[in-house]
Each structure stands twice: as C-alpha cells, then as structure tokens.
XYZ file of C-alpha atoms in Angstrom:
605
model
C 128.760 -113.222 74.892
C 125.253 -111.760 75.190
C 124.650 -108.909 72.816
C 121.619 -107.614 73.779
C 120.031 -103.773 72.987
C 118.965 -102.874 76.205
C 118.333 -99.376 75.138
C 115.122 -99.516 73.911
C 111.981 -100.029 75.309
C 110.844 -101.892 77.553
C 114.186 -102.435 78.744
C 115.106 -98.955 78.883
C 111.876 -99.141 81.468
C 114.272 -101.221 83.889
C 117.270 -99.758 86.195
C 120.303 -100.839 85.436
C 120.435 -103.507 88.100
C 117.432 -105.182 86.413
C 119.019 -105.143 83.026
C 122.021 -106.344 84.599
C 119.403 -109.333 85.705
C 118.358 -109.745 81.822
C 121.743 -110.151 80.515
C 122.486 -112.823 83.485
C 119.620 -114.867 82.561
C 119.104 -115.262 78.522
C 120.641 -117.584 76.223
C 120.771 -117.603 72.661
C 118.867 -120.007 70.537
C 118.941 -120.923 66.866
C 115.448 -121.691 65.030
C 115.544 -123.334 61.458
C 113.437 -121.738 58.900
C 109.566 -123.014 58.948
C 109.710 -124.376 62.586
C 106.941 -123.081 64.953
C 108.788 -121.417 68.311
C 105.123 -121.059 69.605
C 101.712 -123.056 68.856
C 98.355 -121.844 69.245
C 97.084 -122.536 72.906
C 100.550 -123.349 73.832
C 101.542 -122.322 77.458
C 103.972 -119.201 77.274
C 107.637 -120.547 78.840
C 109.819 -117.627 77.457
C 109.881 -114.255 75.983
C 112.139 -113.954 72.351
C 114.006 -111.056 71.832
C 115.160 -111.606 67.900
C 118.603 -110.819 67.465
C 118.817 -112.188 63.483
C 115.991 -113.646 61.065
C 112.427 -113.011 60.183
C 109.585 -114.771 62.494
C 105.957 -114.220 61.284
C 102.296 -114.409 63.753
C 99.733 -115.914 62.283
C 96.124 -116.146 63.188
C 95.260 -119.900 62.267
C 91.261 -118.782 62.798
C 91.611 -115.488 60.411
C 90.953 -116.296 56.889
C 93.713 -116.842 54.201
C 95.342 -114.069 53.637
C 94.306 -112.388 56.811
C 95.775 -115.483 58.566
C 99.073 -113.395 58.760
C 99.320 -110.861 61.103
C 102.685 -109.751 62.441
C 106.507 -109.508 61.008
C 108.874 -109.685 63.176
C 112.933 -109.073 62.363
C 115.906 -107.912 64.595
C 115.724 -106.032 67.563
C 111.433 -107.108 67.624
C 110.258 -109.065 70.804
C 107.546 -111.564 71.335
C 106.121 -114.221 73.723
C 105.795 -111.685 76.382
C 101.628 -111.507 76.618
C 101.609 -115.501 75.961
C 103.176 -115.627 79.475
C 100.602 -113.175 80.812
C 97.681 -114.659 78.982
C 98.905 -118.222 79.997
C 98.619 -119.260 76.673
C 99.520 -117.947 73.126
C 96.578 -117.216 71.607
C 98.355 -117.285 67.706
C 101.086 -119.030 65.804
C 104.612 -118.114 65.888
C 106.865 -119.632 62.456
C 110.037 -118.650 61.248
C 110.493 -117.754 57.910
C 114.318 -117.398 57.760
C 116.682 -119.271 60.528
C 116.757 -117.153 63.530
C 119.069 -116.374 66.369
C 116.963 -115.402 69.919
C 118.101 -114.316 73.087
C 115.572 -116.518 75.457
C 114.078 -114.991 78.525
C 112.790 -117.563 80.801
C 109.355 -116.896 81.770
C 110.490 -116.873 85.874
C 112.572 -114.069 85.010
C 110.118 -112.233 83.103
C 107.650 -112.693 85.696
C 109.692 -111.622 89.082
C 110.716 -108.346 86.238
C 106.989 -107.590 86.329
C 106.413 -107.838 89.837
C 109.857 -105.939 90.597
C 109.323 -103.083 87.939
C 105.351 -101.913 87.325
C 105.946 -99.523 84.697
C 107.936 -102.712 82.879
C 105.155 -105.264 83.358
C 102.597 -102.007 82.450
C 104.642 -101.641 78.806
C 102.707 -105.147 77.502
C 99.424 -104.278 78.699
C 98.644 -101.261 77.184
C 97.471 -99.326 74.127
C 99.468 -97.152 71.771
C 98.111 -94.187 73.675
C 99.358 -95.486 77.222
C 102.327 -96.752 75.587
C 103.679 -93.363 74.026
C 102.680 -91.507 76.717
C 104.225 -93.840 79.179
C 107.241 -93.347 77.439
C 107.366 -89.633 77.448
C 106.733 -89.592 80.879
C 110.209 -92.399 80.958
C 111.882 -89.735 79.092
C 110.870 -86.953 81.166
C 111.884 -88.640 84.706
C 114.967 -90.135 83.508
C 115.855 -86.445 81.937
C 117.573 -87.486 78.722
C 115.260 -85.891 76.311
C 112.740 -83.951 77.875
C 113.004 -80.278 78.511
C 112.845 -79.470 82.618
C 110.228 -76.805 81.556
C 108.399 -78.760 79.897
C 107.406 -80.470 83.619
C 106.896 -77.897 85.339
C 103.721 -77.339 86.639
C 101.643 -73.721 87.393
C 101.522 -74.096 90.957
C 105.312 -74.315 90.732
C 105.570 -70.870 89.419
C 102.159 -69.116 90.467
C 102.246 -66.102 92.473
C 99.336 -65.815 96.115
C 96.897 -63.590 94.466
C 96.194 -60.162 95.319
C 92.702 -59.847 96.280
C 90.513 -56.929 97.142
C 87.169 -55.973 97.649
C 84.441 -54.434 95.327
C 84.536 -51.766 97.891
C 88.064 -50.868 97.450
C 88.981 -47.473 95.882
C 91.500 -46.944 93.100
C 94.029 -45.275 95.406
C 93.697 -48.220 97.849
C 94.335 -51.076 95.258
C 97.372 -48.312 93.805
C 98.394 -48.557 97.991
C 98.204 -52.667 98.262
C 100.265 -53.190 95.000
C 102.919 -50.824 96.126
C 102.881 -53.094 99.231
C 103.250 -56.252 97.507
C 105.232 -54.917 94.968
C 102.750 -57.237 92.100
C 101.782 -56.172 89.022
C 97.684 -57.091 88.715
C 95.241 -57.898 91.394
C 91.962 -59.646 91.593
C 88.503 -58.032 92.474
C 86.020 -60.093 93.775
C 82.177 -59.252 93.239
C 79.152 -61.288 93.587
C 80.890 -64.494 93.562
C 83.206 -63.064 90.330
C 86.592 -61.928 90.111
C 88.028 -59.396 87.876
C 91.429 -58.789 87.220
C 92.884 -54.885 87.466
C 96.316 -54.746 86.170
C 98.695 -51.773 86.808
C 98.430 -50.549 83.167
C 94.210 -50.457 83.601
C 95.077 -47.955 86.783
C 97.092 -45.666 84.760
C 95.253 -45.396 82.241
C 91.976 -45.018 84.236
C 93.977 -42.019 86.584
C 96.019 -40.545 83.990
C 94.568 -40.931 80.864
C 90.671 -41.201 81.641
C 91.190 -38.717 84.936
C 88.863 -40.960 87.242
C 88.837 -39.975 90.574
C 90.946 -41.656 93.108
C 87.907 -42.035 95.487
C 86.517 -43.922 92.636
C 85.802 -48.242 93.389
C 88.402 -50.001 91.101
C 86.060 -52.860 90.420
C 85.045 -50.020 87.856
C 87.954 -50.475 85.711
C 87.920 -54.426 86.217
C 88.234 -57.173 83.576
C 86.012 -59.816 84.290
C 86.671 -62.042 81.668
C 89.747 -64.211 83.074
C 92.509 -66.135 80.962
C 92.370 -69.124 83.565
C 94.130 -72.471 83.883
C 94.629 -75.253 86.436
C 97.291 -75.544 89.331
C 97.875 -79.083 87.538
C 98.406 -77.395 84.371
C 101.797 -77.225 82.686
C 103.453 -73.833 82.730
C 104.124 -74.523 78.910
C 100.470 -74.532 78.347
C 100.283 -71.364 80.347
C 102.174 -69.369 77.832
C 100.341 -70.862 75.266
C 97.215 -69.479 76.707
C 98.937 -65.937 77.055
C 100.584 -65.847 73.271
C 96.677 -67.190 72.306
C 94.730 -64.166 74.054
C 97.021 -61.428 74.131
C 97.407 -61.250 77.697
C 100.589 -61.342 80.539
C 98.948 -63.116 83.080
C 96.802 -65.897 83.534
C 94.722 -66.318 87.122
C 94.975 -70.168 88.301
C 91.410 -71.224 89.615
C 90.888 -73.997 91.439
C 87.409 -75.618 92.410
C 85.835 -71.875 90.929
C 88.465 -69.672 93.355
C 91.029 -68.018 92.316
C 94.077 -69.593 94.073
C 97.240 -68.147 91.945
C 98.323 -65.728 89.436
C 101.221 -66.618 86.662
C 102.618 -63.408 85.344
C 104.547 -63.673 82.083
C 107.585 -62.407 84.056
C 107.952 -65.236 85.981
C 107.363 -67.471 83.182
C 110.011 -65.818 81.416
C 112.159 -65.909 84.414
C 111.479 -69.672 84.651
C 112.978 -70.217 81.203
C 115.497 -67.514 81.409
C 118.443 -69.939 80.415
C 116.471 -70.346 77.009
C 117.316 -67.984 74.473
C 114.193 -68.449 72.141
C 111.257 -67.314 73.716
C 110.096 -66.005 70.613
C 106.972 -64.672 72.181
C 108.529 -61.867 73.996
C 110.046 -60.574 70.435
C 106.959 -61.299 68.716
C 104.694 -59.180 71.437
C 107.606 -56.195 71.247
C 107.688 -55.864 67.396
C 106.462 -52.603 66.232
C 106.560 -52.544 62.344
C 106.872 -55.694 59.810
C 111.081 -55.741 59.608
C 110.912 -56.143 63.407
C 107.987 -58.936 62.975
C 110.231 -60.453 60.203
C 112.921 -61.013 62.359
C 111.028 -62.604 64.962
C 108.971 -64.922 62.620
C 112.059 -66.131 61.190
C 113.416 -67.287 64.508
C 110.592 -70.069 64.248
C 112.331 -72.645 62.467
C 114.930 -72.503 64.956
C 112.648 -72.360 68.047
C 110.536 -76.041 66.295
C 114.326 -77.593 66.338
C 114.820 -76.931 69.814
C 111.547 -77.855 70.742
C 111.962 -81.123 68.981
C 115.399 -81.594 70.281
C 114.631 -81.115 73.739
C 111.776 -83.637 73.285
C 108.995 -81.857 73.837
C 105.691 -83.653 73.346
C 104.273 -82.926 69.662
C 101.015 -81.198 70.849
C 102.430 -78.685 72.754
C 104.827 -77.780 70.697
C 101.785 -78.104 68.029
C 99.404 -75.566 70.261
C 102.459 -72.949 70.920
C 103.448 -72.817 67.521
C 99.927 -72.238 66.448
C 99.354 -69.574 68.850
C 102.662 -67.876 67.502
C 101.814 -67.928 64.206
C 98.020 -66.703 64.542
C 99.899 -63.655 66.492
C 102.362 -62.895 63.463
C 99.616 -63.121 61.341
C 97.048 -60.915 63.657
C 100.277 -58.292 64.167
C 100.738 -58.150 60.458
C 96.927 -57.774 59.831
C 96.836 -54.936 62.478
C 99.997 -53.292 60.696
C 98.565 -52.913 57.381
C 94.359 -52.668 58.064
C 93.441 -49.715 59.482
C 90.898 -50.380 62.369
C 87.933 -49.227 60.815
C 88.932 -52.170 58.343
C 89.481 -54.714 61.033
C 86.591 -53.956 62.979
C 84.431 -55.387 59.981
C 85.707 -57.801 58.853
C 87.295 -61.170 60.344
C 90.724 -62.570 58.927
C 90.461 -66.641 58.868
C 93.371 -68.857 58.328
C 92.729 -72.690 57.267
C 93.950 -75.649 56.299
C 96.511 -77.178 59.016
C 97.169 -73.356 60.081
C 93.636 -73.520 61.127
C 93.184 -76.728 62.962
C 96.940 -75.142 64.746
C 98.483 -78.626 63.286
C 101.288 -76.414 61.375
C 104.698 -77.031 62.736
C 107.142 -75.590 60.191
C 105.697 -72.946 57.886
C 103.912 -74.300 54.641
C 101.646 -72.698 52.352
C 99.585 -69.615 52.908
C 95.383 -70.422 53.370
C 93.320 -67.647 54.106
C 90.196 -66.087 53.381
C 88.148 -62.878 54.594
C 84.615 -62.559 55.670
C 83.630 -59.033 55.213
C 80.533 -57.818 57.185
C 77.345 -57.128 54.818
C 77.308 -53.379 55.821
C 80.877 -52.861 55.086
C 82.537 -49.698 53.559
C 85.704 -50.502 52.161
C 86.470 -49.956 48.693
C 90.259 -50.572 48.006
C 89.949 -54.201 49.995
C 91.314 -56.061 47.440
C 94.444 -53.669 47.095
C 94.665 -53.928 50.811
C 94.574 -58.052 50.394
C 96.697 -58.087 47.810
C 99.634 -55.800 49.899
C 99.055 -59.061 52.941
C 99.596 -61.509 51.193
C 102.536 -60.112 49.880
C 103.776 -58.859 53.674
C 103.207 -62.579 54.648
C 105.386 -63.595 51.581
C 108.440 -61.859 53.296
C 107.168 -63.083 56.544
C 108.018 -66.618 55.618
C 104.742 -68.291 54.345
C 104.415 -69.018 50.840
C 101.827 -68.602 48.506
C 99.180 -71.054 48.279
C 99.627 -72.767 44.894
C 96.024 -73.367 44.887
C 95.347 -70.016 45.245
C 93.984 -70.340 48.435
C 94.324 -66.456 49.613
C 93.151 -63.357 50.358
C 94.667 -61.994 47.267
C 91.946 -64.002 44.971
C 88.797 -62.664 44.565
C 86.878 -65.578 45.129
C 88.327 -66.298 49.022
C 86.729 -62.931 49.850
C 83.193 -62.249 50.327
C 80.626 -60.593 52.336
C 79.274 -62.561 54.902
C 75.554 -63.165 53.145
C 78.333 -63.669 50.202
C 79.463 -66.766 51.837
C 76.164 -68.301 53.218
C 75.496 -68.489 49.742
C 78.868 -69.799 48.394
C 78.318 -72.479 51.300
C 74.792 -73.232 50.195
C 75.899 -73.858 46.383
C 78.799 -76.287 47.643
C 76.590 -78.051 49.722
C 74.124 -78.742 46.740
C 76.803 -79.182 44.349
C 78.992 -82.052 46.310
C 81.336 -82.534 43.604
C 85.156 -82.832 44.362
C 85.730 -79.394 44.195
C 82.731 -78.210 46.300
C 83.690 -80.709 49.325
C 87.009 -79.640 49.102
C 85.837 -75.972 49.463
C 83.881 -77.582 52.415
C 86.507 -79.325 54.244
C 88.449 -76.044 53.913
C 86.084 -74.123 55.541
C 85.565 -76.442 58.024
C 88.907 -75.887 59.237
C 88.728 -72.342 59.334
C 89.662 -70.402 62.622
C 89.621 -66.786 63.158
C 93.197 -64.890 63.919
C 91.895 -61.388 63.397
C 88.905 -58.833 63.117
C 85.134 -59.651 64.413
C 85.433 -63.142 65.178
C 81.962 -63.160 65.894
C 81.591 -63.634 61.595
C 82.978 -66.821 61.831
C 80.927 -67.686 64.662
C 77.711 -67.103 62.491
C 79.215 -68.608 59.090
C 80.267 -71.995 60.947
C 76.762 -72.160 62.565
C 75.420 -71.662 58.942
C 77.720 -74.014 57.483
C 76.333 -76.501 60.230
C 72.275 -76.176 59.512
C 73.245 -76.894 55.666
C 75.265 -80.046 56.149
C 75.305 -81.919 59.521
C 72.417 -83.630 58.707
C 72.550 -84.863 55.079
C 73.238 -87.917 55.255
C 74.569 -87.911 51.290
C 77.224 -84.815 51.730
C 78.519 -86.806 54.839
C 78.866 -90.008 52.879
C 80.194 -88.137 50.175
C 83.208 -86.174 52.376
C 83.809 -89.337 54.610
C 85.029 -91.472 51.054
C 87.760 -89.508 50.711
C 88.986 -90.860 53.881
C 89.265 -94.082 52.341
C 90.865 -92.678 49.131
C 94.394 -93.967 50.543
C 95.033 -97.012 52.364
C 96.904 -97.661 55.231
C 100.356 -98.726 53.652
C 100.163 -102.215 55.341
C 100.630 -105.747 53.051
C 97.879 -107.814 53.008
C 99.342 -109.756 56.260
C 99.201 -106.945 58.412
C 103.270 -105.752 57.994
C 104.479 -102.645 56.843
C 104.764 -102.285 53.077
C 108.294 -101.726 52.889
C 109.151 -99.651 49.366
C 113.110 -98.187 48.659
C 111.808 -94.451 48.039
C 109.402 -94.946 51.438
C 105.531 -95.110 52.632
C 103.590 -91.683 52.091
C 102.848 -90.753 55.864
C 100.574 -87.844 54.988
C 98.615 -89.580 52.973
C 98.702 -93.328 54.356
C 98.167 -91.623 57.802
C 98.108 -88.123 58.468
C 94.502 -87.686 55.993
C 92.681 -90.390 56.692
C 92.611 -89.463 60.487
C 92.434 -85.449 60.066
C 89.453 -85.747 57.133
C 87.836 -88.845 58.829
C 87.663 -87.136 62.190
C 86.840 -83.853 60.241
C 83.590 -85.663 59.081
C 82.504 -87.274 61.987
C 82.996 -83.488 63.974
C 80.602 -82.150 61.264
C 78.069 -84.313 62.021
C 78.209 -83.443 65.589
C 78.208 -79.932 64.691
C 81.791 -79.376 66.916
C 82.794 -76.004 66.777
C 87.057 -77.377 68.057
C 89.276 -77.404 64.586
C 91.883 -78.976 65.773
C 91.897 -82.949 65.162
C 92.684 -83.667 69.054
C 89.941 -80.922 70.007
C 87.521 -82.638 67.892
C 88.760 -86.515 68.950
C 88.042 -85.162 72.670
C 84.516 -83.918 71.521
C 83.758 -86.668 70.160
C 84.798 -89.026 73.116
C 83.232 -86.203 75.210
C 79.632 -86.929 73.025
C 79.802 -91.051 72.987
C 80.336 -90.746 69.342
C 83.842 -92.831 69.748
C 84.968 -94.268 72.330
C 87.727 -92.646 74.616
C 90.195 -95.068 74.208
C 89.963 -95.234 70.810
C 90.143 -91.500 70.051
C 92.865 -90.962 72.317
C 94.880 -94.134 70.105
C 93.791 -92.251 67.106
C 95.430 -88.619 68.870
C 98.603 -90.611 69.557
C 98.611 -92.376 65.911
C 98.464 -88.977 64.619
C 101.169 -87.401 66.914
C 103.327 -90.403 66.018
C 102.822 -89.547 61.957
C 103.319 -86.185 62.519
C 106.357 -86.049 64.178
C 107.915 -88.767 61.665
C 106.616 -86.106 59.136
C 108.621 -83.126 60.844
C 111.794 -85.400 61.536
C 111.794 -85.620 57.595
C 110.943 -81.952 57.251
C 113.719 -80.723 59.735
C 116.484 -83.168 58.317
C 115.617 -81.798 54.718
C 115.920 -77.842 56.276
C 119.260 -78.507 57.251
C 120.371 -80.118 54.197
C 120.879 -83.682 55.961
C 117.932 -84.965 53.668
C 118.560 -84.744 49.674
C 115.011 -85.881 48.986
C 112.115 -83.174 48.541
C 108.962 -85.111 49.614
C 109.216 -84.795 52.938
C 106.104 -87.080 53.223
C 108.004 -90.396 52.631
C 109.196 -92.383 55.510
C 111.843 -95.415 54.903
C 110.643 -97.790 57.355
C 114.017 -99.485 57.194
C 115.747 -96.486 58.617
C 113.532 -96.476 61.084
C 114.502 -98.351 65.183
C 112.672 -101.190 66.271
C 110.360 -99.539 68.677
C 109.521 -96.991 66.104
C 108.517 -99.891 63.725
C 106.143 -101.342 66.214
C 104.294 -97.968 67.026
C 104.230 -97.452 63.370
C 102.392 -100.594 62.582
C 100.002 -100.494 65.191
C 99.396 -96.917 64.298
C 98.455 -97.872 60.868
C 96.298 -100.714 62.275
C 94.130 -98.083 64.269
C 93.947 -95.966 60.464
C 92.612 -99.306 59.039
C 90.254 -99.661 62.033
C 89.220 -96.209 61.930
C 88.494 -96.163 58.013
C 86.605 -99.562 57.986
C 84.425 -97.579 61.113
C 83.592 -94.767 58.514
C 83.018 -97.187 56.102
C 80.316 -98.412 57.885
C 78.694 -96.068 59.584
C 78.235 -93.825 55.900
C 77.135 -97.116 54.577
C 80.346 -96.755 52.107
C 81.257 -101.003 51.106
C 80.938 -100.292 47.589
C-alpha cells in the first residue's frame, strides 16, 4: 500500500485528481547503503520521494569537503530537475538503506504540462517559491485570511470631486447629496482633500464665510495608494499618518477614496481591529488596554496566515501610534514641537512583532527651552513600562542621560563614533542608523541622518569595520552544505536574522538610503544596481522565513506551550520537510550574502 504525504508541497500544488494520478503510478524501491540512485550526467528516468533513509548530493567537481552538498531524509524529494535538465548534473549516494516511492519520469512530465504552478515549484527561487505558496494558501483558503486578498478597488468609494471654484456651502450641499464624508478639490492639475470635520471647523470654529472657495480649507498633501493595492496595506497607511481616508490614484488621477469606515466594515466579523481602540483612547489606562490587546491581535494574524511583512508593517505602525499617543499624553506641545522622539533598534526598522525591549532616544532642538526634560523622560519611560515594553537592559532610553542630546549635541556624538570605530562606537552607529522618528519635529532626524551620512558613507575603513560583524556568526550549515543539527537547536537570530539585517544595514549606508526597514533598504538597493533584484528579494524572503520561525518560538513560549526561554533556537528536527528545505536554502543565500560582503570590504582575513 502506497503511503505517500501528499500534503506538502509540491503535491499540495496538484488537485486531488492529480494526486490521485501520483499514488496510481509510484512504486516503492529499496536502495542499499553506498549505492549511487543517480550518476553525474546520467539521464533523469524518475523523481524519488524518500519515505525512510538518508541519501546525500554530492558535487564530484567541488573540492573535498565542499564535494557534499545536500542531505536528504524522509519526506525530502529529488530527481525532479535531472528530468528537466535532461541530465543530473551531481551525484546521488545513499548513506543508510533507503525506501523510495518512484515517480516515473512520463508521469512527472504529463504532471508538468497538466498543472503549471506544479511544474513552476522546481524552477524557481526561494522568493518565487514562498510566495508561490502563499498565494496556494490564499486561493485554496485554508490559511489565509479573506481580508488579507482583498484589494482597494474592492472597497473604494467614486470620489467626490469639485471645482476650485466651488464655495463652502456648495461642497456642504454635494456631500449632503452623496451622503460621503470627504471630497476632493482639484486645482492646477492637484487635488486636495476637504473632509467634513475641515468644514466645521472652518464655519463654526474659524467663522469663514459660506461664500468663501473651499479649496481654501483644502489638504493637499494626499495619503495615496494603488487600486492594486491590498486593503490591509491601506490601513496600514492610515494607522501610519494619522488619517481616515486614503485617496486611490491611478496613472496621477484620483480614481477612489477608502474611508476607514468601510475598511472597518470590511472586517467587521473581526473583533481586533486594534486601531480603532488605539485612535479612541483618551488617557494612558485607556491606551493600556488597547496596547495590551497586541499580543492577541500578532496570534491571529499569524493564525490566519497572514504574510509576515504585513503583519510586520501594521504592527509597526501600531506601535509607533501607542508610542506617539503616549508621548502626546505626557509632553506638553511646546515640548513636542522641539524636539523629535526616535525609536530604534527592530522598533525602528518596524521589524518588531511581539513587544521586546524599549530603544529610544531624543533629539532636542539647539534653541530649546525645557528645563525639567529629563524628569519628563524619566516619567515615559516609565508610562511605556506599564504600556508593555520593557526596559532596555542596555540602557538604551530616554531615561539615560547620554540617549538625549541637542541636535549640534549629536552631530558631535556621531562625529566622535565615527573616528573612534571601536565596538562600542559602531554599535552606537548601527543604532542610529536604525532610528525612525514616531513623534515631535521629524524634520531633526531628517538633518541628523543626512549628517550621519557625510561622516561615514564614504570611508571605506568604518564600512569595512561595521560590515565584519556580519560575518561574526556563521550560517549554522556543516561543512557539506546540511543543516547543523544540535539537541538544544540552531540560533536563528544570530545564524540568520543579523547577518542579513547588519549586512544589508551596511551596504544601505553606503548608498546613503534614508528606508530603515531591511526590505525598504533590499528594494533600494535593487532599485540602485547595488544587488541584484533577485537576489535581494531571496534575501527579503530568507529573512521573512527566519523571522517567522523566530515568532512561532516566541508565541509557543507566550502561551506556555514552550518551556525553553531562548526563543532564538530552532530544533530543526521538529521542523516538516518543506520547512527544512526553505531553511537550508535560506541559510545558503546568508552564506552567499556574507562571502559578497566579504569581498566587496576586502574582509578574507
């Protein structure tokens, strides 16, 4: 009787009539140990899906050790490109007697031609692949959340739009009529947005005249996004800027308007859109509440399968609003208009999923007058204490001295690192780097960044120095290209996670990008020729994939399935088959990426 796991990829990429094909036309075959199932240049006649034993890949043309390049064990699959190359192109040996289900290469074939997105699963990269496999998920609904689909023209509204011409009692007249809430102004090619809270205010509380043209009271400075867009991503946009609308634009027109209403009305049978608390709390108990309902909101996120980044990008725009509400709570706006509140670390590249430590720092503008600011820093980061973040146990917070500064202040602290380049200085650096703005003059930053830049993008040592540390850890793969395999588990943040985030962090520096986040930066890059597309987006996916191992660690220890506290390690043997393979060639990209920085800083010895 066949037992074959069909569930997995790429099986789970055929209907069940083809898998009904697959189990009709294997058989099972034994292998002794040491004898070669496939020979270099050997035509490809079948595809092996191991169901016991250990088969290794070698590369008779690598030298020695390198020689050995894959490990295969139950569940793995292999011959499948030898039959689309024609040939193998390496050595396949088995190193303990094996039991494989045999695919004849006819079947394989008329599989391809029958199901696309099957024959597609062997030709492409770790990028395509995981992507390819979301989208799986999504059509075949098992995972995927049905918002998480949906795109903005779904849900966009016909904008309203009216002339410059039009008076304020007129544009009052046409929303009555159409019974919206904002409308657009067009102007010299421009459209501004008038919402019905600018034309109270402008009648009631500013007593303009009725007769008066409303593109007077018009914002010009549109929230936009794509028709193509995901309606996730458009409440991302409105938790980022504050606003409860975004216009949709297409080919520089205005073609839509998504009100936070209907977005809320789309996901009305979800009962954790935190947002809508967050925007309505009014003191810090209230903004307590609603940051604690985070946890909960990342395990229904992760549930549902939603893809990492935008869960990643909403999160980070919810937490840069608890932290801007709590600022605006306790600074009075005198305060906040001179200053500029910057969170770092993960919080600032918006890579923080579950609450960790708090990093923060202040810029403080050079003609400041505020006396009791480090009583006032001191009472924040005790207000984000009860909000849920914990202290920094390197002290990286408002609350020390030395993490706020005027902003000449910090030109010069930047200055000294820069000269210094010891550990602790590039540290300080790499911190800074990361920094992004959640409250105040953001404007501060702006200047300090572009400071920051002019001292270091182009010395060539402080790059050389800061890119080592991306080699500090290796990948944890054996020296034949398998996964090390230790009882306690592989460090994924530091294996993985660093080498990407401080590699890419070092390359972004030296193309002066302004983005903090690692995918922001990988897209620059791309964007500049400085790597190439394909390679940045496998790097994006590699660090998706060691991120959300990370959090499935993180979330199993918060709910007490997970007695271990190092929420870094990763048992590979606990881990499926599929998530093996991504795994590996995940950590082959790291290698790749780290032997890149090794030579372009010129960093072999």
């Amino acid at each position: 009787m066949v037992d074959i796991d069909l569930s997995q990829p790429p099986f789970s990429l055929l209907d069940d009539a083809g898998r009904a094909r697959v189990l009709n036309g294997v058989d099972l075959a034994y292998f002794d140990s040491d004898e070669i199932i496939l020979e270099v240049g050997q035509p490809g006649e079948f595809v092996y899906v191991i169901h016991k034993g250990e088969i290794a890949e070698f590369d008779p043309l690598a030298p020695g050790a390198q020689a050995r390049i894959g490990h295969y064990t139950a569940g793995d699959l292999f011959g499948a490109i030898s039959i689309l190359n024609g040939t193998s192109r390496y050595r396949f040996k088995v190193e303990q007697e094996s039991l494989c289900y045999v695919m004849p290469k006819a079947l394989f074939e008329r599989l391809c031609d029958d199901y696309p997105t099957f024959a597609e699963f062997f030709r492409r990269g770790l990028a395509q692949k995981t992507r390819m496999l979301a989208e799986r998920r999504a059509e075949s609904g098992v995972n995927m959340a049905s918002f998480m689909l949906a795109r903005i023209s779904e849900c966009m509204r016909k904008p309203l739009i009216v002339t410059a011409a039009t008076s304020i009692a007129m544009a009052v007249g046409r929303l009555n009529e159409s019974h919206a809430d904002s409308l657009l102004v067009g102007k010299d090619g421009r459209f501004g947005v008038v919402t019905k809270t600018d034309l109270l205010n402008a009648l009631v509380m500013e007593g303009t005249a009725q007769d008066r043209p409303v593109v007077g009271i018009a914002h010009f400075e549109l929230v936009a996004a794509g028709p193509d867009q995901y309606l996730f991503e458009a409440l991302v946009k409105m938790t980022r800027h504050e606003v409860s609308r975004v216009v949709v634009v297409e080919r520089d027109s205005p073609i839509g308007v998504v009100e936070l209403t209907d977005v809320l009305s789309y996901f009305s049978s979800r009962s954790y859109v935190v947002s809508l608390e967050l925007e309505q709390a009014d003191d810090i108990e209230a903004l307590a509440r609603a940051s604690a309902r985070l946890p909960g909101l990342v395990q229904a996120l992760m549930a549902q399968g939603v893809k990492l980044r935008f869960a990643m990008d909403l999160l980070a725009a919810l937490n840069g609003r608890i932290i801007n509400k709590a600022f605006q709570f306790l600074i009075e706006p005198r305060c906040r208009a001179q200053s500029c509140l910057l969170v770092m670390g993960s919080e600032g590249r918006g890579e923080q999923i579950l609450k960790t430590d708090q990093d923060n720092a202040l810029i403080v503008a050079d003609d400041s007058d505020w006396p009791d600011c480090a009583d006032a820093m001191q009472r924040f980061t005790e207000t984000l204490y009860r909000l849920g973040y914990p202290p920094c146990p390197g002290n990286i917070m408002v609350s020390n001295p030395v993490w706020v500064d005027s902003e000449s202040g910090w030109r010069r602290t930047i200055t000294r690192w820069a000269e210094r380049r010891d550990g602790a200085a590039l540290m300080n650096l790499a911190i800074m780097l990361d920094a992004h703005g959640v409250a105040g003059d953001i404007r501060l930053l702006g200047r300090l960044r572009e400071h920051l830049f002019a001292s270091c993008s182009h010395d060539e040592l402080l790059l050389s120095y800061l890119a080592r540390a991306a080699l500090h850890f290796a990948a944890p793969l054996t020296l034949f290209g398998t996964l090390k395999k230790p009882r306690h588990g592989i460090d994924i943040k530091k294996g993985g996670i660093f080498p990407i985030v401080h590699g890419v962090r070092t390359l972004a520096l030296e193309c002066r990008i302004t983005a903090t986040s690692t995918l922001g930066r990988l897209e620059a890059l791309a964007d500049q020729g400085r790597l190439e597309a394909d390679f940045a987006a496998d790097l994006g996916e590699a660090l998706a994939l060691f991120t959300e191992l990370r959090l499935k660690q993180q979330l199993a220890q918060l709910n007490g399935r997970q007695n271990s506290d190092e929420p870094n390690l990763v048992v590979v043997q606990t881990l499926s088959s599929l998530e093996r393979d991504l795994l590996r060639e995940a950590l082959h990209i790291v290698k790749d990426f780290q032997q890149r920085l090794t030579h372009r800083f010129h960093l072999e010895y």
